[in-house]
PDB file of C-alpha atoms in Angstrom:
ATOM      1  CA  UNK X  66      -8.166  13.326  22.925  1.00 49.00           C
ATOM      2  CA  UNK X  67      -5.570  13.699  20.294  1.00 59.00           C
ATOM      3  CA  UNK X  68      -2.798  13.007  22.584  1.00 64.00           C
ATOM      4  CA  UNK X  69      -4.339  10.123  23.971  1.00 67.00           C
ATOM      5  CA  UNK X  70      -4.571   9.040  20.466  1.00 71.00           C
ATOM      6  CA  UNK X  71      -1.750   9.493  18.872  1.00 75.00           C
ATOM      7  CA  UNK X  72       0.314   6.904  20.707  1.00 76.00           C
ATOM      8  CA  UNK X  73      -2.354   4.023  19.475  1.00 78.00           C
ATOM      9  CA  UNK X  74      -2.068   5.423  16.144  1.00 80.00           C
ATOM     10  CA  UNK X  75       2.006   5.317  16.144  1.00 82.00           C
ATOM     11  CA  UNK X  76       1.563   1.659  17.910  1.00 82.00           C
ATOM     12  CA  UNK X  77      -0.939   0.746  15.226  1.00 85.00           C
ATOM     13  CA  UNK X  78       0.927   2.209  12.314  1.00 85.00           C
ATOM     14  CA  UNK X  79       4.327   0.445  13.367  1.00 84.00           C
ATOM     15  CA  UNK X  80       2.375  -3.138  13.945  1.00 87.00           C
ATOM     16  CA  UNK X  81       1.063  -2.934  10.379  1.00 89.00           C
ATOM     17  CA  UNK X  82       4.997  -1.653   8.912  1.00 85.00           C
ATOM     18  CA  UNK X  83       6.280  -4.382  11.296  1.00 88.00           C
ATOM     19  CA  UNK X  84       3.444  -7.477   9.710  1.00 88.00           C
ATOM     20  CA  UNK X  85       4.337  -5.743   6.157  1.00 84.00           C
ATOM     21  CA  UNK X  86       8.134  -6.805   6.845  1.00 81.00           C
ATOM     22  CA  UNK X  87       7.281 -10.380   8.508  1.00 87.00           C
ATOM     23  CA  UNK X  88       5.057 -11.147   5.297  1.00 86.00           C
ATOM     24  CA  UNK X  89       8.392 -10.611   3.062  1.00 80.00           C
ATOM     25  CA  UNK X  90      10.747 -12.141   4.856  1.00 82.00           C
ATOM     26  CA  UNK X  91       8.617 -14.961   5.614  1.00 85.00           C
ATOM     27  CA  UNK X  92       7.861 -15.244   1.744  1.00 81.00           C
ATOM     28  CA  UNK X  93      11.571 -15.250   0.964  1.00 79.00           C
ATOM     29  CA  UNK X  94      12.223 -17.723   3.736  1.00 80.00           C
ATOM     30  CA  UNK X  95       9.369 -20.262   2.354  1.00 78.00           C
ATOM     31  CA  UNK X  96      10.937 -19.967  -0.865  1.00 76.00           C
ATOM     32  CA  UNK X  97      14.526 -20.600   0.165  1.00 76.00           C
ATOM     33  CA  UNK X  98      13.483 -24.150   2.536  1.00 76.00           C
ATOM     34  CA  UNK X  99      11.727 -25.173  -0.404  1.00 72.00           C
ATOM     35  CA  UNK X 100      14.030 -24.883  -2.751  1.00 69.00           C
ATOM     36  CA  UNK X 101      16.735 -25.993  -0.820  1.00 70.00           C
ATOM     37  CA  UNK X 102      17.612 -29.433  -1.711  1.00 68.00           C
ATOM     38  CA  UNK X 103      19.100 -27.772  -5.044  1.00 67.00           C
ATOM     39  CA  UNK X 104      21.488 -25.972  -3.283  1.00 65.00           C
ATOM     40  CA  UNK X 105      22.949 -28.960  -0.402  1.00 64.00           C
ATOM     41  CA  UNK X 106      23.185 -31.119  -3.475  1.00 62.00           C
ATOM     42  CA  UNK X 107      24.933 -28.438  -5.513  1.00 58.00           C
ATOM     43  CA  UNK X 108      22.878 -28.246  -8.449  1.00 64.00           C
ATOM     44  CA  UNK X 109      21.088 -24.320  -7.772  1.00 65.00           C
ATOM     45  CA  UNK X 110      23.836 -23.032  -9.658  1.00 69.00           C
ATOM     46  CA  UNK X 111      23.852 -25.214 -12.490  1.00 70.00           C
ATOM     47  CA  UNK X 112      20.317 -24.392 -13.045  1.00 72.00           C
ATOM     48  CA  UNK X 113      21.912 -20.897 -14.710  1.00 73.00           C
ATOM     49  CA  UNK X 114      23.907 -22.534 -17.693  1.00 74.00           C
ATOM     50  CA  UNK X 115      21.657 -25.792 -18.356  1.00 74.00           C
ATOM     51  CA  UNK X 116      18.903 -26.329 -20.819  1.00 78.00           C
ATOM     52  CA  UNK X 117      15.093 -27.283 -19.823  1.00 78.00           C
ATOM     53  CA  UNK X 118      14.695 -30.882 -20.621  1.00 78.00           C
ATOM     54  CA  UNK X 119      12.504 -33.093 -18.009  1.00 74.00           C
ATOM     55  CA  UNK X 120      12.298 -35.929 -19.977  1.00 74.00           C
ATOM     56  CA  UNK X 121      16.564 -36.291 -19.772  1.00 77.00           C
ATOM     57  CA  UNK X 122      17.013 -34.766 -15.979  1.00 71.00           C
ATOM     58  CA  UNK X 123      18.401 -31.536 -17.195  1.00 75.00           C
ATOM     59  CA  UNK X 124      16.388 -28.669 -15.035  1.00 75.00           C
ATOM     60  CA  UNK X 125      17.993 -25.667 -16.410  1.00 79.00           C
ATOM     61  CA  UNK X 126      16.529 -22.497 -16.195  1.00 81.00           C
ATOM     62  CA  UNK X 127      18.733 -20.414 -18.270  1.00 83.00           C
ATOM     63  CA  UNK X 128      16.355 -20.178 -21.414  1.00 87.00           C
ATOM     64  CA  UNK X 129      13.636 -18.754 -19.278  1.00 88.00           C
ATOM     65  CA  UNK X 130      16.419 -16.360 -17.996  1.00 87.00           C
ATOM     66  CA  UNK X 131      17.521 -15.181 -21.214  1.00 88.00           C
ATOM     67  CA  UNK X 132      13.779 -15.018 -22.267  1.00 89.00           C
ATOM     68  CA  UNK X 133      12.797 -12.924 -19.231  1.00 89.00           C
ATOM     69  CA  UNK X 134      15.833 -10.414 -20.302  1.00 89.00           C
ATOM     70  CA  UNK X 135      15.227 -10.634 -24.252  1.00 91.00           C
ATOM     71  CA  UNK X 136      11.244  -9.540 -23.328  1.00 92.00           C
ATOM     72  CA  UNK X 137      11.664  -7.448 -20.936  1.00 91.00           C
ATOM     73  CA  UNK X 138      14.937  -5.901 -22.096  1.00 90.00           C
ATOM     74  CA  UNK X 139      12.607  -5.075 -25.640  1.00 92.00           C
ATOM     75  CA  UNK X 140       9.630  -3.973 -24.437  1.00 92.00           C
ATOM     76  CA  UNK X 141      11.776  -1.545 -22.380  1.00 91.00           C
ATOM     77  CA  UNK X 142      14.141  -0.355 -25.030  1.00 92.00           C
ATOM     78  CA  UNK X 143      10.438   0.748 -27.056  1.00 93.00           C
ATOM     79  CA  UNK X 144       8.763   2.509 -24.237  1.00 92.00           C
ATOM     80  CA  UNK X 145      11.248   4.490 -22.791  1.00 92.00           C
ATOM     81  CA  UNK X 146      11.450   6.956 -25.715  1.00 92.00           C
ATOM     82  CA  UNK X 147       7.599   6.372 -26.569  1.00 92.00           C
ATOM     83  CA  UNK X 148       7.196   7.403 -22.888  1.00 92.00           C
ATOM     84  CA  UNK X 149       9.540  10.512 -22.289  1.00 91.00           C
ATOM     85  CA  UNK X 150       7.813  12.068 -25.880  1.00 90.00           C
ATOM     86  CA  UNK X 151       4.222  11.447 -24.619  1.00 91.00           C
ATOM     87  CA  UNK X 152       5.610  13.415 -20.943  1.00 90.00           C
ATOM     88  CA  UNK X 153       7.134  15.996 -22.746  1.00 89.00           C
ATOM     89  CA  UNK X 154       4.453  16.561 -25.108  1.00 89.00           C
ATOM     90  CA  UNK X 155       1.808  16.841 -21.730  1.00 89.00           C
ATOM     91  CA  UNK X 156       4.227  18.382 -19.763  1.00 85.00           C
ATOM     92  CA  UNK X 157       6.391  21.094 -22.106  1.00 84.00           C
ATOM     93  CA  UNK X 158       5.583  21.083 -25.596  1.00 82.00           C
ATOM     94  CA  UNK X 159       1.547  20.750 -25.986  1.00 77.00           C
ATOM     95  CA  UNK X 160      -0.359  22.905 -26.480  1.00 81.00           C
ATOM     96  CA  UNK X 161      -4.349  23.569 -25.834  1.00 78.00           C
ATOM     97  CA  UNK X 162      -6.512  20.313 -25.947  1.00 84.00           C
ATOM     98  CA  UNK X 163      -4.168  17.681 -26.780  1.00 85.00           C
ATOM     99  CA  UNK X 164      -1.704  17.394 -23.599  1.00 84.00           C
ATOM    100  CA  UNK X 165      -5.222  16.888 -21.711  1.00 86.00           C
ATOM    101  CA  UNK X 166      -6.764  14.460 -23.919  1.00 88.00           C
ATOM    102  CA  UNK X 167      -3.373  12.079 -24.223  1.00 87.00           C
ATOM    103  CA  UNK X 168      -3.383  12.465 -20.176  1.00 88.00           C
ATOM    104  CA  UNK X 169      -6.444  11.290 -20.279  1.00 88.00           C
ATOM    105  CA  UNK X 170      -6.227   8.366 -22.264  1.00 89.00           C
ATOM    106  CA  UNK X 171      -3.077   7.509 -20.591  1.00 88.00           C
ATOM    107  CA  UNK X 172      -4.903   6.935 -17.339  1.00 88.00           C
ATOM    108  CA  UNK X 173      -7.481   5.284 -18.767  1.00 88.00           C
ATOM    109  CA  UNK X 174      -4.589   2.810 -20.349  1.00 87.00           C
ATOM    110  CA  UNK X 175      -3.424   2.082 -16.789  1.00 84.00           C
ATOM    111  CA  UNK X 176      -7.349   0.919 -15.765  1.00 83.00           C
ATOM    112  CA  UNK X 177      -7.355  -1.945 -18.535  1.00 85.00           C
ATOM    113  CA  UNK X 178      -6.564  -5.165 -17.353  1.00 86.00           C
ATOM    114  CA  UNK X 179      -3.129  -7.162 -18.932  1.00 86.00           C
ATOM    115  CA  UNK X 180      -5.608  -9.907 -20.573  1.00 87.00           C
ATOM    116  CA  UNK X 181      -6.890  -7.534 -22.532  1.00 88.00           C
ATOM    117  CA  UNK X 182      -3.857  -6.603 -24.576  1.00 88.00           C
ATOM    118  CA  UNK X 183      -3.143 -10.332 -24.388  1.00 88.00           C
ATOM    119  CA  UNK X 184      -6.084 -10.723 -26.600  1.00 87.00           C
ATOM    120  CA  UNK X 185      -5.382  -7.734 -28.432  1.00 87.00           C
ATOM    121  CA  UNK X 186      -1.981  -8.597 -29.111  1.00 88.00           C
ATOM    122  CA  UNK X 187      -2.823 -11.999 -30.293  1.00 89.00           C
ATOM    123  CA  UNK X 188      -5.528 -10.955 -33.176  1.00 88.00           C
ATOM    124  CA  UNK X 189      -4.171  -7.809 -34.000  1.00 88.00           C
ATOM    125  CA  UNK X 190       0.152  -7.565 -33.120  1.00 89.00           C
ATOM    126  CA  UNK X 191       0.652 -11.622 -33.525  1.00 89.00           C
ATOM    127  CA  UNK X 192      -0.612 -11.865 -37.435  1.00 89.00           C
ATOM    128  CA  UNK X 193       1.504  -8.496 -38.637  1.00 90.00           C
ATOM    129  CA  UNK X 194       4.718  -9.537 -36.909  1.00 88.00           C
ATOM    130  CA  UNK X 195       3.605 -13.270 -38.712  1.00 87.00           C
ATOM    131  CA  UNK X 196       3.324 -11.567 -42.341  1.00 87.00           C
ATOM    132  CA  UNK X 197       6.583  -9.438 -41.463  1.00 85.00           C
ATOM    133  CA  UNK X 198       8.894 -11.941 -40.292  1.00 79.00           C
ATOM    134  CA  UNK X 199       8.003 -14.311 -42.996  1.00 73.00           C
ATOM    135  CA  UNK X 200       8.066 -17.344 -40.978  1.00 76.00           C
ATOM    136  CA  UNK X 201       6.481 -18.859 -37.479  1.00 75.00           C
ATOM    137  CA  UNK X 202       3.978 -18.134 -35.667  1.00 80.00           C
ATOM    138  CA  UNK X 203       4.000 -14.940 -34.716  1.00 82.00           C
ATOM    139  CA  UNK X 204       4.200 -15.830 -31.136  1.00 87.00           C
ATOM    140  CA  UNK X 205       7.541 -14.688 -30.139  1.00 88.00           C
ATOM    141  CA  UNK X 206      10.068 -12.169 -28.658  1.00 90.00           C
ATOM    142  CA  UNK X 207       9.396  -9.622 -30.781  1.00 90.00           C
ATOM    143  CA  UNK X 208       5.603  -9.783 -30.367  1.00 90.00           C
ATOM    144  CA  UNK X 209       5.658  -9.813 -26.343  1.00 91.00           C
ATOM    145  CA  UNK X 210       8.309  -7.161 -26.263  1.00 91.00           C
ATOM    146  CA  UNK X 211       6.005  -4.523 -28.372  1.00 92.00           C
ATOM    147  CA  UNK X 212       2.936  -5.402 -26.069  1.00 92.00           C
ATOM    148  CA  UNK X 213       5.009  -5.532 -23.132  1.00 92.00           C
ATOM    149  CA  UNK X 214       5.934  -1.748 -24.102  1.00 92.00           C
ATOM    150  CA  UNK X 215       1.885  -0.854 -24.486  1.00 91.00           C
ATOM    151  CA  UNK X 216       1.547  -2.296 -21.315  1.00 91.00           C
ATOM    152  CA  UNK X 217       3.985  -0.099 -19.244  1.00 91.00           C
ATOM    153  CA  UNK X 218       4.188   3.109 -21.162  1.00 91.00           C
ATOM    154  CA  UNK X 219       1.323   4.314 -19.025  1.00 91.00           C
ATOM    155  CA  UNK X 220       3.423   3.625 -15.619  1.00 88.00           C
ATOM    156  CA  UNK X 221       6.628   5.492 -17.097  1.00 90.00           C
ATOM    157  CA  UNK X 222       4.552   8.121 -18.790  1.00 91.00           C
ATOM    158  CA  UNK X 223       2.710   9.472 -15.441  1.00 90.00           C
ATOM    159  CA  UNK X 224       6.044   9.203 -13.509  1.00 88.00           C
ATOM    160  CA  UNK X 225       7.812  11.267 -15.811  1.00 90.00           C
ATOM    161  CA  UNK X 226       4.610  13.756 -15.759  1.00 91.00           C
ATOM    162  CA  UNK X 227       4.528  14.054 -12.210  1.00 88.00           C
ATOM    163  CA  UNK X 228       8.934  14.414 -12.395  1.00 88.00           C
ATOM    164  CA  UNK X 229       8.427  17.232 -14.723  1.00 88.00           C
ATOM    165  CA  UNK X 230       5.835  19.097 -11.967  1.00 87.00           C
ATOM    166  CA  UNK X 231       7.968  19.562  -9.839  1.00 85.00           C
ATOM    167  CA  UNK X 232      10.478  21.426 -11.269  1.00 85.00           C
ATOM    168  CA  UNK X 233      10.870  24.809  -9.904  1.00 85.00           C
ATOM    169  CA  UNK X 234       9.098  27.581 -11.846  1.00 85.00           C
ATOM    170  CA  UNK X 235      11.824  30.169 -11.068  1.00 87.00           C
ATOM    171  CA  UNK X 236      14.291  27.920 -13.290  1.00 85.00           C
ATOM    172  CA  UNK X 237      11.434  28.242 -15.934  1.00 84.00           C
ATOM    173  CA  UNK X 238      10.692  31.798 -15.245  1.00 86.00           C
ATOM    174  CA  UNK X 239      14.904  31.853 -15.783  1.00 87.00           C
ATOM    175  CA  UNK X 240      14.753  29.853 -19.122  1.00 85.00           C
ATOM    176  CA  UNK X 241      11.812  32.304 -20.452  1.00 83.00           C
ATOM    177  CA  UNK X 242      13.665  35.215 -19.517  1.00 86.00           C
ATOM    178  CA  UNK X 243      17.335  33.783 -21.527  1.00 82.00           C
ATOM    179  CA  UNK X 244      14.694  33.139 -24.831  1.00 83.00           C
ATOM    180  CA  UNK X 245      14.676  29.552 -24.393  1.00 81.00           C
ATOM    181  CA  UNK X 246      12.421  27.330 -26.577  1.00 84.00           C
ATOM    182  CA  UNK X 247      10.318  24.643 -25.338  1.00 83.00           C
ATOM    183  CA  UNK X 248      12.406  22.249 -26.731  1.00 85.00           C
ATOM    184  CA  UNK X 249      15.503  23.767 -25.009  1.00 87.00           C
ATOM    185  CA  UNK X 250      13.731  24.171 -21.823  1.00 86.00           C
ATOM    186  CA  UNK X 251      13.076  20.330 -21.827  1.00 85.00           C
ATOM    187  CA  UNK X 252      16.265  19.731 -22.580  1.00 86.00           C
ATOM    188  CA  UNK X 253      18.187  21.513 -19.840  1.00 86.00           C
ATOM    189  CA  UNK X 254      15.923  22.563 -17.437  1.00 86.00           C
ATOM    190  CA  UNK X 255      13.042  19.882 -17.014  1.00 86.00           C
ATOM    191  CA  UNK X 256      14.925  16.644 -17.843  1.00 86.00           C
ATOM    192  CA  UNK X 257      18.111  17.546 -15.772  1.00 85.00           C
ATOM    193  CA  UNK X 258      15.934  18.436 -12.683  1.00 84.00           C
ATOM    194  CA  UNK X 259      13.494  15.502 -12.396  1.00 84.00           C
ATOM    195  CA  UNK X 260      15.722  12.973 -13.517  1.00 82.00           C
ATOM    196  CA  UNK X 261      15.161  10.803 -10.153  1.00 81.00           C
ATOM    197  CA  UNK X 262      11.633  10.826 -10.809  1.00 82.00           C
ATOM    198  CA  UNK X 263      12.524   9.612 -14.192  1.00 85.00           C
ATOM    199  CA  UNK X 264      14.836   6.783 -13.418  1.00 84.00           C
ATOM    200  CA  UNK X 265      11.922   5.424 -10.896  1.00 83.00           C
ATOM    201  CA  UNK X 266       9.650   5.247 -13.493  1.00 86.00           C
ATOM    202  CA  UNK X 267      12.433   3.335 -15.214  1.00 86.00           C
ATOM    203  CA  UNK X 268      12.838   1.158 -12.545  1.00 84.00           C
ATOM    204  CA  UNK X 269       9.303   0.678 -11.671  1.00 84.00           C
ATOM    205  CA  UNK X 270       8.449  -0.457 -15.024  1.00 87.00           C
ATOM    206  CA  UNK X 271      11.308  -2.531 -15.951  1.00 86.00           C
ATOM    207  CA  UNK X 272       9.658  -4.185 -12.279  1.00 84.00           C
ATOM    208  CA  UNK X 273       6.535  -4.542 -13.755  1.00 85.00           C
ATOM    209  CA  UNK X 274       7.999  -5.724 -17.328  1.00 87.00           C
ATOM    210  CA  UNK X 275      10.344  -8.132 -15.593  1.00 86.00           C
ATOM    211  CA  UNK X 276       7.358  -9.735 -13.583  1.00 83.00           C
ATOM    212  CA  UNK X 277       4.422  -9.469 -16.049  1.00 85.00           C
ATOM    213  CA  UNK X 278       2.818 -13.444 -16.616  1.00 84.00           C
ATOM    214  CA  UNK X 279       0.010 -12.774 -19.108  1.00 86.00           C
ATOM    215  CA  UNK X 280       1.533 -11.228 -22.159  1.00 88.00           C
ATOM    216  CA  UNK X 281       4.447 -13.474 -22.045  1.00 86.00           C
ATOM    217  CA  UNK X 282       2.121 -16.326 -21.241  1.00 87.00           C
ATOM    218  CA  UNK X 283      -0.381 -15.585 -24.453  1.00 88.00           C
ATOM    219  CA  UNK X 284       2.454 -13.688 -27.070  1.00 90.00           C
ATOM    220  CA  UNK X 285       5.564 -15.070 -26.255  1.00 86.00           C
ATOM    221  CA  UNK X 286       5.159 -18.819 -27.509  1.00 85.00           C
ATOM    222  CA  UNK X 287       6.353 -20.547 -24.239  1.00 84.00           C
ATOM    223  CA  UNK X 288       9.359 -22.570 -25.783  1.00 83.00           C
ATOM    224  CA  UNK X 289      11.756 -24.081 -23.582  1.00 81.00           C
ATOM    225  CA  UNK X 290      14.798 -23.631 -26.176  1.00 82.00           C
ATOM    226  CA  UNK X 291      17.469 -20.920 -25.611  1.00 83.00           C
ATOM    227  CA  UNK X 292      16.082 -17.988 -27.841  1.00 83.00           C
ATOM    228  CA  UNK X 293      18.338 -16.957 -30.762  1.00 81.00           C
ATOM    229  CA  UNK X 294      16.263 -14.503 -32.415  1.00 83.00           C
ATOM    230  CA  UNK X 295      13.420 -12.064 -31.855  1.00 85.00           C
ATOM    231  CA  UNK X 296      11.009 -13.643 -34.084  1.00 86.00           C
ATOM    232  CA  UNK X 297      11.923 -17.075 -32.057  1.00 87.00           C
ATOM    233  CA  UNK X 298       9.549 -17.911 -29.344  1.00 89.00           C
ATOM    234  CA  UNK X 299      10.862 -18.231 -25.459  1.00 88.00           C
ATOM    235  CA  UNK X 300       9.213 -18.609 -21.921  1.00 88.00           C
ATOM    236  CA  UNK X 301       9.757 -15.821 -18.870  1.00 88.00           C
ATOM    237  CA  UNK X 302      10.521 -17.231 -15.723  1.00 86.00           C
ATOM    238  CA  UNK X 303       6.593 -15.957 -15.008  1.00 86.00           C
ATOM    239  CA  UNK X 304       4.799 -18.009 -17.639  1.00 86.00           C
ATOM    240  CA  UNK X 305       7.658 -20.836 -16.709  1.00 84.00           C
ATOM    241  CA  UNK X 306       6.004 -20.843 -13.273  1.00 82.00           C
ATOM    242  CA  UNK X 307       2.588 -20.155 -14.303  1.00 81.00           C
ATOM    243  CA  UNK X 308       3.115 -23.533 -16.599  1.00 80.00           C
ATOM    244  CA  UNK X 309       4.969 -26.132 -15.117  1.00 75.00           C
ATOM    245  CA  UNK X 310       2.576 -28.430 -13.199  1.00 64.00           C
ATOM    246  CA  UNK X 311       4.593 -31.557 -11.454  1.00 50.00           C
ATOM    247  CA  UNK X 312       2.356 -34.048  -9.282  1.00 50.00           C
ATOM    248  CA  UNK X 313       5.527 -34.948  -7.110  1.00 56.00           C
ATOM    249  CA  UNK X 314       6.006 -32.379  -4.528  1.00 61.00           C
ATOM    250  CA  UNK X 315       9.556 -33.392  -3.931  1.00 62.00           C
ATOM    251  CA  UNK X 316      10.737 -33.817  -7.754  1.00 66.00           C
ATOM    252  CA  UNK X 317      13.273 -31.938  -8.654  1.00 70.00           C
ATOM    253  CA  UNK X 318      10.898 -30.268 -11.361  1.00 73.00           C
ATOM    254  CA  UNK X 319       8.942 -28.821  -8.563  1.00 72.00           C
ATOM    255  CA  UNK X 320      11.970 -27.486  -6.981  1.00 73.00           C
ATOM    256  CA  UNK X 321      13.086 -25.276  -9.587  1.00 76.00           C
ATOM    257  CA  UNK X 322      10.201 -23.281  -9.590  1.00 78.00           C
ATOM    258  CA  UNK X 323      10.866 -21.859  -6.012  1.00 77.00           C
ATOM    259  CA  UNK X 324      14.891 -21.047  -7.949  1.00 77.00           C
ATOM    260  CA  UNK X 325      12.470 -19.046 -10.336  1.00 80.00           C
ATOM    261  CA  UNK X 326      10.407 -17.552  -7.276  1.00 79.00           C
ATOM    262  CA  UNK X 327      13.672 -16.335  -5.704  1.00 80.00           C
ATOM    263  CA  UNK X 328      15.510 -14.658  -9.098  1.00 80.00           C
ATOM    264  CA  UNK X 329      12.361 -12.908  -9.722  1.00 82.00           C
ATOM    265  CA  UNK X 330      12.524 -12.082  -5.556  1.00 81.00           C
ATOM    266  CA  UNK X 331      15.896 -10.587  -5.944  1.00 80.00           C
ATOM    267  CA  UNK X 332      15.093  -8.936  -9.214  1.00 80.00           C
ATOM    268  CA  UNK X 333      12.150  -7.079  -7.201  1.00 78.00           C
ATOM    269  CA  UNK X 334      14.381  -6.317  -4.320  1.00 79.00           C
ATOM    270  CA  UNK X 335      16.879  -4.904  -6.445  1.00 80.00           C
ATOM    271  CA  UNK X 336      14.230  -2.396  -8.036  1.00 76.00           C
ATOM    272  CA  UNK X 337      12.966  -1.322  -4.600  1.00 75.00           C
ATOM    273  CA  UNK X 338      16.401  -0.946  -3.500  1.00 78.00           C
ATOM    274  CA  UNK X 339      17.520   0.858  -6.512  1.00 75.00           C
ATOM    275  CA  UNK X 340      14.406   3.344  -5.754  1.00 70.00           C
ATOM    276  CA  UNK X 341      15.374   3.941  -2.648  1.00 71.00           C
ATOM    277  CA  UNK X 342      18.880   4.837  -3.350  1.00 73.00           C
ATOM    278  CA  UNK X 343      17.889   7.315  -6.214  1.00 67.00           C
ATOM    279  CA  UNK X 344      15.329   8.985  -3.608  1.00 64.00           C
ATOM    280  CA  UNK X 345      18.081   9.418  -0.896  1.00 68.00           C
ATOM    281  CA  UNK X 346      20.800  10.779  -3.419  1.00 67.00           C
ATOM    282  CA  UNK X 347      17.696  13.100  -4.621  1.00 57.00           C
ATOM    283  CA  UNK X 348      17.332  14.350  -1.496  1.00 57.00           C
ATOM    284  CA  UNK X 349      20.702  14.885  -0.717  1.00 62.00           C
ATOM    285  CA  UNK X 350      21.467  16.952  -3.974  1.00 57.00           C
ATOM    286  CA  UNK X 351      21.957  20.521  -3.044  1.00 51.00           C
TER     287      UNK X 351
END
């Protein structure tokens, strides 16, 4: 019976891969048609250095660029290192009840929906960063960036658990043996073997940072200006998406948004690719 079956299952399993690969590409290609009057009358590319203003036929996108990177970029630059300490402090360095209870509350962190820190962030985060800064709202780079980094510590924190599993006890059994200390052993033995599992939990979450809507929505303050500060407010190409609303289908308003749908496309394509690449090279290492 399992010979008869297995053929199905392989024909069954490779339909599925093959509708998987048809959805993307299809995605990409309703993208591209629609947003292809920018690029026969040569204006796609002029979207990258021109400001948002509707009102005077300039369609830019480059603040919500440089507000996708400022957010994202920030909330990154604070996790990481929040992230690698709570790993090694599970992984290497706990000891007795704690390492369980943080893993613990770190899965729980990845169960709790992103409108919940969005309302967290805006009673609690919004009116310190307000008081510190002085000035504005609150609503601004700075503000998204730290809740951005809440959001995916837990992603990078259980990849860089699971990276630090794997490594081979007879290099730890070594390490013991030479007198190392915990600290040491992190240092040269742990991080220096699982560092592809690290840099995809880099990756991952700079995916996830790069593509979050809500907290840049709800934190970020959703100007259209080109930010020059962290405690200025800017709009992600997400929330830029999420708000523009143009009745006429074939405006050139409307247009840009499927120019935003295909950076964000290629952003996400160059994650997965970027995974894949540190896999292979993993696998290759002697």
């Amino acid at each position: 019976m399992s010979k008869i079956a297995e053929p199905w299952v392989r024909l069954l399993l490779g339909l599925m891969a093959a509708f998987s690969v048809a959805v993307t590409v299809l995605m990409f290609g309703f993208m591209v048609t629609l947003g292809l009057p920018l690029i026969t009358e040569g204006t796609f590319f002029n979207m990258f250095t021109g400001p948002w203003q509707p009102g005077q036929g300039a369609y830019g996108i480059a603040p919500m660029i440089a507000g996708t990177a400022a957010i994202a970029g920030l909330g990154m630059a604070v996790s990481f290192p929040v992230s690698l300490g709570c790993a090694a402090l599970i992984s290497v360095l706990g000891r007795g009840w704690l390492p369980i209870l943080l893993h613990r509350l770190v899965r729980f962190m990845t169960g709790i929906p992103t409108v919940v820190y969005g309302f967290a962030g805006i009673f609690l985060l919004v009116p310190l960063v307000r008081e510190w800064a002085g000035r504005g709202s609150g609503l601004c780079i700075l503000s998204a960036g730290l809740l951005l980094a809440v959001l995916i510590a837990p992603t990078m924190i259980l990849f860089f658990t699971d990276s630090f599993a794997t490594v081979p006890q007879t290099y730890l059994r070594a390490a013991d043996a030479l007198g190392a200390s915990p600290v040491q052993k992190l240092i040269h033995v742990f991080i220096p073997c699982a560092w592809p599992g690290l840099v995809n939990g880099v990756v991952l979450a700079m995916g996830r940072a790069v593509g979050d809507t809500l907290i840049a929505l709800m934190i970020a303050g959703n100007a259209t200006a080109m930010p020059g500060a962290l405690t200025e407010p800017a709009r992600t190409l997400t929330a830029h998406i999420a708000l523009v609303v143009a009745a006429d289908f074939d405006s050139l308003e409307f247009r840009t948004l499927f120019a935003c749908g295909i950076i964000l496309y290629l952003c996400t394509t160059l994650m997965v690719v970027l995974t894949r690449g540190i896999g292979t090279l993993a696998e290759r290492r002697p």
